[in-house]
Amino acid sequence: MVVRLIRRIHLGKLLLLGFALWIALTYTGTKFFHHDRFVELHQSHNDYVPASGCLTYEPSFGHLFASYSMTRAEFDAWVAQFPVPMSEYDSQLQRFDEDRLGFTDPDAAFATQSASNGGQTRAYFKDGTMYLSRNVM
């Protein structure tokens, strides 16, 4: 009986099942069981966010929402030093970011051009706080 069962399982099916289980367990583990460690690891590897003043930091597999306490001059300097050029921004995604991050009518809004894969970084400034939204796909 066991021999017949082993003969019916092909290597391709086993690899596909293993890959699907790996994705499911990784997502479940980082989302529900080790989320604090995932946030800490994500933040330590992210060189493009401000080094200090972090108020909130909420990464996921496809998005990053964060807020930082800073002055307008520090915000302008950060935007100017960002490795990908940013330009003034006003789009529908701004409304989504406002709802998600909890601000309205920012004093300044900047964003990178949308990449071919849909990735984009958006930064907003309102009342001494920089709000950062980054989607990677």
Coordinates of C-alpha atoms in Angstrom, one line a residue:
M1 CA 0.0 0.0 0.0
V2 CA 2.7 2.5 1.0
V3 CA 4.8 1.5 -2.1
R4 CA 1.9 2.2 -4.4
L5 CA 1.4 5.6 -2.8
I6 CA 5.0 6.5 -3.1
R7 CA 5.0 5.5 -6.8
R8 CA 2.0 7.9 -7.5
I9 CA 3.8 10.9 -6.1
H10 CA 6.0 12.4 -8.8
L11 CA 9.0 14.7 -8.0
G12 CA 7.4 17.6 -9.8
K13 CA 4.3 17.5 -7.7
L14 CA 6.3 17.2 -4.6
L15 CA 8.4 20.2 -5.5
L16 CA 5.3 22.3 -6.4
L17 CA 3.7 21.3 -3.1
G18 CA 6.8 22.2 -1.2
F19 CA 7.1 25.6 -2.9
A20 CA 3.5 26.4 -2.1
L21 CA 3.9 25.3 1.5
W22 CA 7.1 27.4 1.8
I23 CA 5.3 30.5 0.7
A24 CA 2.3 29.9 2.9
L25 CA 4.3 29.2 6.0
T26 CA 6.7 32.2 5.4
Y27 CA 3.7 34.6 5.0
T28 CA 1.9 33.1 8.0
G29 CA 5.0 33.2 10.2
T30 CA 6.0 36.8 9.4
K31 CA 2.4 38.0 9.6
F32 CA 1.1 36.3 12.7
F33 CA 3.9 34.7 14.7
H34 CA 7.1 36.7 14.2
H35 CA 5.8 40.1 13.0
D36 CA 7.9 42.1 15.5
R37 CA 11.1 40.4 14.3
F38 CA 10.1 40.9 10.7
V39 CA 9.6 44.7 11.3
E40 CA 12.9 44.9 13.1
L41 CA 14.7 43.0 10.3
H42 CA 13.0 45.0 7.6
Q43 CA 13.9 48.3 9.3
S44 CA 17.5 47.4 9.8
H45 CA 18.0 46.6 6.1
N46 CA 16.2 49.7 4.8
D47 CA 18.9 52.3 4.1
Y48 CA 16.6 54.7 2.3
V49 CA 14.4 55.8 5.3
P50 CA 15.5 58.5 7.8
A51 CA 17.8 57.2 10.5
S52 CA 16.0 58.8 13.4
G53 CA 12.6 60.1 14.4
C54 CA 10.6 57.0 13.5
L55 CA 7.0 57.2 14.8
T56 CA 5.4 54.2 13.0
Y57 CA 6.9 51.6 10.7
E58 CA 4.5 49.0 9.1
P59 CA 6.1 46.8 6.4
S60 CA 4.4 44.0 4.5
F61 CA 5.4 42.0 1.5
G62 CA 4.3 44.6 -1.0
H63 CA 4.1 47.8 0.9
L64 CA 5.7 50.0 3.5
F65 CA 3.9 52.7 5.5
A66 CA 5.9 54.8 7.9
S67 CA 5.9 58.1 9.7
Y68 CA 8.8 60.2 11.0
S69 CA 9.1 63.3 13.1
M70 CA 11.1 66.0 11.4
T71 CA 11.2 69.6 10.4
R72 CA 10.3 70.9 7.0
A73 CA 14.0 71.6 6.3
E74 CA 14.9 68.0 7.2
F75 CA 12.1 66.7 4.9
D76 CA 13.2 68.8 2.0
A77 CA 16.8 67.6 2.5
W78 CA 15.7 64.0 2.7
V79 CA 13.7 64.4 -0.6
A80 CA 16.7 66.0 -2.3
Q81 CA 19.0 63.2 -1.2
F82 CA 16.7 60.3 -2.1
P83 CA 18.6 58.1 -4.6
V84 CA 15.7 58.2 -7.1
P85 CA 14.6 61.7 -8.2
M86 CA 11.3 62.8 -6.7
S87 CA 8.9 65.4 -8.0
E88 CA 5.8 67.1 -6.7
Y89 CA 2.9 64.7 -6.5
D90 CA -0.9 64.8 -6.5
S91 CA -2.7 61.7 -7.5
Q92 CA -5.5 59.3 -6.5
L93 CA -2.9 57.2 -4.5
Q94 CA -2.4 60.3 -2.3
R95 CA -6.0 59.9 -1.1
F96 CA -5.3 56.2 -0.3
D97 CA -2.2 57.2 1.6
E98 CA -4.0 59.9 3.5
D99 CA -6.7 57.4 4.6
R100 CA -4.1 54.7 5.5
L101 CA -1.6 57.0 7.3
G102 CA -4.1 59.3 8.9
F103 CA -3.4 62.8 7.5
T104 CA -5.2 65.2 5.2
D105 CA -4.1 68.0 2.9
P106 CA -0.3 67.7 3.2
D107 CA 1.9 70.8 3.1
A108 CA 4.2 69.0 0.6
A109 CA 3.9 65.8 -1.5
F110 CA 6.6 64.2 -3.5
A111 CA 6.9 60.9 -5.4
T112 CA 9.2 59.0 -7.6
Q113 CA 8.1 58.0 -11.1
S114 CA 6.2 54.8 -11.1
A115 CA 8.5 51.9 -12.1
S116 CA 7.7 49.4 -14.8
N117 CA 6.7 46.9 -12.1
G118 CA 4.5 49.5 -10.3
G119 CA 6.9 50.3 -7.5
Q120 CA 6.8 53.9 -6.3
T121 CA 7.9 55.9 -3.2
R122 CA 5.7 58.7 -2.0
A123 CA 6.5 61.1 0.8
Y124 CA 4.3 63.7 2.4
F125 CA 4.9 66.4 5.0
K126 CA 2.2 67.7 7.4
D127 CA 2.6 69.4 10.9
G128 CA 6.2 68.2 11.6
T129 CA 5.7 64.7 10.4
M130 CA 6.9 63.0 7.2
Y131 CA 4.6 60.2 6.0
L132 CA 6.2 57.6 3.8
S133 CA 4.4 55.2 1.5
R134 CA 6.3 52.7 -0.6
N135 CA 4.8 50.0 -2.8
V136 CA 7.0 47.5 -4.5
M137 CA 4.6 46.1 -7.1

